[in-house]
Short mmCIF file of N, CA and C and ligand atoms in Angstrom, two decimals:
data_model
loop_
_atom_site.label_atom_id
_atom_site.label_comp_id
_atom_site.label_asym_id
_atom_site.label_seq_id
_atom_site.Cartn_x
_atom_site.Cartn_y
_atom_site.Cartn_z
N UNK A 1 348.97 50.81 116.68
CA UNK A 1 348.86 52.22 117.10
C UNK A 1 347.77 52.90 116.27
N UNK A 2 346.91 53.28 117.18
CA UNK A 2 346.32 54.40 116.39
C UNK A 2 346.48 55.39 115.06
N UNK A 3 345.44 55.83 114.27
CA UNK A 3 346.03 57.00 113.46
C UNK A 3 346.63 58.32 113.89
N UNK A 4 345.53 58.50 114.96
CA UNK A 4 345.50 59.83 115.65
C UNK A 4 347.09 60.21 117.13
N UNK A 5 347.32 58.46 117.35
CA UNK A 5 348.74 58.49 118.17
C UNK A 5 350.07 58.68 117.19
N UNK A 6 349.96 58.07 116.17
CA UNK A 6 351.06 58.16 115.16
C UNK A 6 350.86 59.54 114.51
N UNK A 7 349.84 60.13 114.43
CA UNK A 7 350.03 61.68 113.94
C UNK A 7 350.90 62.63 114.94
N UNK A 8 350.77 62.21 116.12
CA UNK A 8 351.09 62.84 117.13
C UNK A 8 352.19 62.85 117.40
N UNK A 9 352.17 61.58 117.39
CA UNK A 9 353.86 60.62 117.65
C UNK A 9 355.10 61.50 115.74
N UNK A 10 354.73 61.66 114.98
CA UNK A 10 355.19 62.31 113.78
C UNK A 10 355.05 63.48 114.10
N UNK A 11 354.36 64.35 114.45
CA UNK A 11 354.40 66.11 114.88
C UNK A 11 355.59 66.28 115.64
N UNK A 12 355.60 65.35 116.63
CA UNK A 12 356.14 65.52 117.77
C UNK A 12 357.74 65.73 117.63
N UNK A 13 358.05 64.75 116.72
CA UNK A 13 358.85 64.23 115.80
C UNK A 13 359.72 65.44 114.80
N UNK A 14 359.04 66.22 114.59
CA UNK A 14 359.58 67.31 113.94
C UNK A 14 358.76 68.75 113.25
N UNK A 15 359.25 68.48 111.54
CA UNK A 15 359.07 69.69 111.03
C UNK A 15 357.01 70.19 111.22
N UNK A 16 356.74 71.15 110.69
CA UNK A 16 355.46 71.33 110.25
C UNK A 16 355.16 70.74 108.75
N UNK A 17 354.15 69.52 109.19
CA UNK A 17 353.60 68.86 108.11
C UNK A 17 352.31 69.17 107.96
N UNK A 18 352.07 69.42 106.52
CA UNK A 18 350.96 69.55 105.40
C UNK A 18 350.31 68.21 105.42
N UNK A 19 349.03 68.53 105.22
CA UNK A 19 347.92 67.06 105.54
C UNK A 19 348.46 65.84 104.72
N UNK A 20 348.74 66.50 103.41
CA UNK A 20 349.43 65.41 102.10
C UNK A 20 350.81 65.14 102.74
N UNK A 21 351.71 65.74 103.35
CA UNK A 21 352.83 65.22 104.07
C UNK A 21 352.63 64.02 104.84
N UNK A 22 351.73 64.75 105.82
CA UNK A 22 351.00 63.17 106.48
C UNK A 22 350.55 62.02 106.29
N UNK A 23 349.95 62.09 105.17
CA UNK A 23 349.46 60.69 104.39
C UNK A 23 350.40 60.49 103.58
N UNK A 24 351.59 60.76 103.33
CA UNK A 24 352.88 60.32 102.36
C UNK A 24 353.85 59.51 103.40
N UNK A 25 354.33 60.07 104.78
CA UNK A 25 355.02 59.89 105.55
C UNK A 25 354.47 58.50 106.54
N UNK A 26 353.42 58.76 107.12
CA UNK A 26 352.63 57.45 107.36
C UNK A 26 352.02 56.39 106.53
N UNK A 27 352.18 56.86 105.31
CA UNK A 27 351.55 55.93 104.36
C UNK A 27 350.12 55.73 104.21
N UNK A 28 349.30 56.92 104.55
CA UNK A 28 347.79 56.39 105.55
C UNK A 28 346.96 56.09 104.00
N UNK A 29 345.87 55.49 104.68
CA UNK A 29 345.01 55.21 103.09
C UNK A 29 343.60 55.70 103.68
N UNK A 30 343.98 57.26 103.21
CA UNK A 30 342.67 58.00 103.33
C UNK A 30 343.01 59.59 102.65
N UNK A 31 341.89 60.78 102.52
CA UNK A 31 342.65 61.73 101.87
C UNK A 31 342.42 63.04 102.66
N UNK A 32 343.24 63.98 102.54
CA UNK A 32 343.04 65.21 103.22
C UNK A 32 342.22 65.45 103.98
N UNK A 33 340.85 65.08 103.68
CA UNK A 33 339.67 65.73 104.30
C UNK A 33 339.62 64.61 105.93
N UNK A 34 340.32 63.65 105.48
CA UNK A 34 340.02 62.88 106.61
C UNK A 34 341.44 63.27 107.52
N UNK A 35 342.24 63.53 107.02
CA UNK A 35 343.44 63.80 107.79
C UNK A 35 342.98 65.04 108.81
N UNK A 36 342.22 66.11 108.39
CA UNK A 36 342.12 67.35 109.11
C UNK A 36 340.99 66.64 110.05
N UNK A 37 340.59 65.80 109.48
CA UNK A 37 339.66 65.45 110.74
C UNK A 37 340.02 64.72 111.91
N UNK A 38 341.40 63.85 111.55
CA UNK A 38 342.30 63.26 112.64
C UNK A 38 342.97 64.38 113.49
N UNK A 39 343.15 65.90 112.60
CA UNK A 39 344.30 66.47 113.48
C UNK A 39 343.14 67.54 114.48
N UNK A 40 341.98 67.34 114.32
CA UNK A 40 340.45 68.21 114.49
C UNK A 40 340.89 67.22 116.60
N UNK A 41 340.73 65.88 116.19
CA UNK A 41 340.86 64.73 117.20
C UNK A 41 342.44 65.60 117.97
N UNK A 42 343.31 65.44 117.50
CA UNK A 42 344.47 65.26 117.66
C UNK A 42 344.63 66.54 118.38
N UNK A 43 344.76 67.49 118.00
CA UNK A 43 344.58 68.94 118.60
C UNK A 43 343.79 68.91 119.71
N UNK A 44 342.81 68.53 120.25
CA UNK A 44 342.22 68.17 120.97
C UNK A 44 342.45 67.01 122.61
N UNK A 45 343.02 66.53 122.18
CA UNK A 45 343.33 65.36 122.60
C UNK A 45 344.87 65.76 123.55
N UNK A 46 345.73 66.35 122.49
CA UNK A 46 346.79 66.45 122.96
C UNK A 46 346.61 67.86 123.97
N UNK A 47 345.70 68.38 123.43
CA UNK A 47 345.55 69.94 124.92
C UNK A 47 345.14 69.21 126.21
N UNK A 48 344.19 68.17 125.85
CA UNK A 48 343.48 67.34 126.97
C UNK A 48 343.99 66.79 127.93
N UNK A 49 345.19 66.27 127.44
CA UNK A 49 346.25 64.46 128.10
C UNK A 49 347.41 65.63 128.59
N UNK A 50 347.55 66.41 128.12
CA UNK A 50 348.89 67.79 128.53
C UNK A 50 348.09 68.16 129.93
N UNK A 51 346.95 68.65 129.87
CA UNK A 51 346.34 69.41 130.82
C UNK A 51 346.67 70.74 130.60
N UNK A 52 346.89 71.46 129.41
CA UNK A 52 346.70 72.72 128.60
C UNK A 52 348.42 72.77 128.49
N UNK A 53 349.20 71.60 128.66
CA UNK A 53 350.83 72.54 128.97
C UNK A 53 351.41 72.08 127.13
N UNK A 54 350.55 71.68 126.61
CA UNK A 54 350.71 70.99 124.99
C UNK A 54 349.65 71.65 123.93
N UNK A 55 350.04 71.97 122.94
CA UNK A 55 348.88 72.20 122.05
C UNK A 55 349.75 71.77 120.56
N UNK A 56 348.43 71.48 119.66
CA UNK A 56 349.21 71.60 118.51
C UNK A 56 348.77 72.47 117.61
N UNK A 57 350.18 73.53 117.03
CA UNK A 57 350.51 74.10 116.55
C UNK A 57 349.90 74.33 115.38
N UNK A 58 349.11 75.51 114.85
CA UNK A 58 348.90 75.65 113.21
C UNK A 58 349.73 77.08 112.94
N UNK A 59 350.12 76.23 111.70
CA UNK A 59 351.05 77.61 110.42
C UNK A 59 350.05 77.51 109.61
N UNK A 60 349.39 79.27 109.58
CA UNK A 60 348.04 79.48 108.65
C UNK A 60 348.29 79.06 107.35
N UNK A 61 347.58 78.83 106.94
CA UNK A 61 347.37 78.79 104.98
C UNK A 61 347.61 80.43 104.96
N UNK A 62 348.04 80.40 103.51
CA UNK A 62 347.87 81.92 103.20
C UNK A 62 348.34 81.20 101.39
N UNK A 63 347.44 82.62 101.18
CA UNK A 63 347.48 82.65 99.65
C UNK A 63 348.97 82.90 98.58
N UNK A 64 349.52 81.94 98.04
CA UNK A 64 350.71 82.02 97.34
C UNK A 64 350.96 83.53 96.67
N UNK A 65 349.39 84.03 96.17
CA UNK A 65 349.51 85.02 94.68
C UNK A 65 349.81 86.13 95.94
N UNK A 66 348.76 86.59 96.64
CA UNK A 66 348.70 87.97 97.10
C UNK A 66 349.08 87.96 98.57
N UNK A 67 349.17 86.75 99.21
CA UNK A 67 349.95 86.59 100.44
C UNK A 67 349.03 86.94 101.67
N UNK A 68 347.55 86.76 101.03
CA UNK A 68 346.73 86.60 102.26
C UNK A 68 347.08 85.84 103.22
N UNK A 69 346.81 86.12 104.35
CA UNK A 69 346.54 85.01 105.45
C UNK A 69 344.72 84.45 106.26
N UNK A 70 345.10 83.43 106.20
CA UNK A 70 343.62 82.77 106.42
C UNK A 70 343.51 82.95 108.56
N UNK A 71 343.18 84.04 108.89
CA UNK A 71 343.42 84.18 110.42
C UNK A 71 342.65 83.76 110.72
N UNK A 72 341.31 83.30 110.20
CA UNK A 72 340.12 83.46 110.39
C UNK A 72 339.87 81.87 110.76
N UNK A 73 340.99 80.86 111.19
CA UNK A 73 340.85 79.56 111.12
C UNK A 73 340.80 78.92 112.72
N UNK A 74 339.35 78.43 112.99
CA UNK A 74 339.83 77.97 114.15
C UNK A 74 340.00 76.53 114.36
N UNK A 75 339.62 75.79 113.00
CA UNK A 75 339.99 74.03 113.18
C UNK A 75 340.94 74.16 111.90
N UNK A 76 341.82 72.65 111.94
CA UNK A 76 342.45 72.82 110.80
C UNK A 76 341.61 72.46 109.07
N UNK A 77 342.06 73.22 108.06
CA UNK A 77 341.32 72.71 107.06
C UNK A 77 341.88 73.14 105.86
N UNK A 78 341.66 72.88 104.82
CA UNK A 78 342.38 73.93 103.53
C UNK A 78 341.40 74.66 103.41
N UNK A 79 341.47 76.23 102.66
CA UNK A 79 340.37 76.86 102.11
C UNK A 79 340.84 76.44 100.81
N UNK A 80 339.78 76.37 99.61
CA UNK A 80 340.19 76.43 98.73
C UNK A 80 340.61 77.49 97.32
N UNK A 81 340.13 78.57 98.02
CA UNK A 81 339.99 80.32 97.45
C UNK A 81 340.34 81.40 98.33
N UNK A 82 341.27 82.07 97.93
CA UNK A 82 341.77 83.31 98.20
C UNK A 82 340.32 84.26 98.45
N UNK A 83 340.41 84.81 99.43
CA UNK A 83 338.94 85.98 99.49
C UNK A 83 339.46 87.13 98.94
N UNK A 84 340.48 87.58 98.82
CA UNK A 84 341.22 88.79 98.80
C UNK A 84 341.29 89.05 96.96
N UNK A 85 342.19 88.01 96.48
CA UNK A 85 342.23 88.21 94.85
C UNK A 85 341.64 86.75 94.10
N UNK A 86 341.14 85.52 95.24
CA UNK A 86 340.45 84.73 94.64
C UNK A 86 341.40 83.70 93.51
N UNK A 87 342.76 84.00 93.90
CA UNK A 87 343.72 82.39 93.73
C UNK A 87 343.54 81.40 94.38
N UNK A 88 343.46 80.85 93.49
CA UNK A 88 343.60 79.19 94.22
C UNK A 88 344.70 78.81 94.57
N UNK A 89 345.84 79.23 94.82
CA UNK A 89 346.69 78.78 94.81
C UNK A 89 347.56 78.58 96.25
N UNK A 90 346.73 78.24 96.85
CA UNK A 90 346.80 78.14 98.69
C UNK A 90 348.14 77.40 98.78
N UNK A 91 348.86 78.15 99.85
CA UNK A 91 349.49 76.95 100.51
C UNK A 91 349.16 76.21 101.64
N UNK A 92 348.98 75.22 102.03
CA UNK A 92 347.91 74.73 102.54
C UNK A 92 348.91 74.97 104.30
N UNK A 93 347.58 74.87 105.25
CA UNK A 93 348.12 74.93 106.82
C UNK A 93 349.18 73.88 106.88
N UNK A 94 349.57 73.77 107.82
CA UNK A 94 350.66 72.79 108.49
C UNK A 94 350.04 73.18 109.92
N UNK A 95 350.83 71.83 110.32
CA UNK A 95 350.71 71.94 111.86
C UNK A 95 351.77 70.79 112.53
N UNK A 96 352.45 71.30 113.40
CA UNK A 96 353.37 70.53 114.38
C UNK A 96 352.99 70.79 116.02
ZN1 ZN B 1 345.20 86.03 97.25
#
């Protein structure tokens, strides 16, 4: 199976998982940056094969300290800085 079917096949599956969820749960041997690029595929794919009646889901990042929200997101990705008070301390997107 694919990476990008087993991501799918795991969303589908349940809660909202964090990119590092994903590569813990599948075991994948690659890191974040490549995961958002599977779910970049995946998001895509699954609006495609649905014929718009499927999408997958993002829960924004938003900033732990001041509780920004990152609205401003239209693929999935981490930011790594707060614009607002400039914590790092993101919680990172999810998506199911
Ligand atoms: Zn902030």
């Amino acid at each position: 199976m694919s990476i990008k079917r087993r991501i799918i096949e795991l969303l589908r599956a349940g809660d909202f998982l964090t990119a590092h969820e994903i590569i813990d749960v599948l075991g994948l041997d690659c890191d974040e940056r490549c995961v958002y690029k599977h779910l970049r595929h995946v998001a895509r794919s699954v609006w495609r094969c649905s014929g718009g009646r499927e999408r997958l889901v993002m829960r924004l990042p938003y900033c732990r300290r001041c509780g920004y929200v990152f609205t401003n997101l239209e693929e999935p990705w981490k930011p790594s800085k707060c614009p607002r008070c400039g914590s790092r301390l993101i919680e990172p997107q999810r998506s199911l």
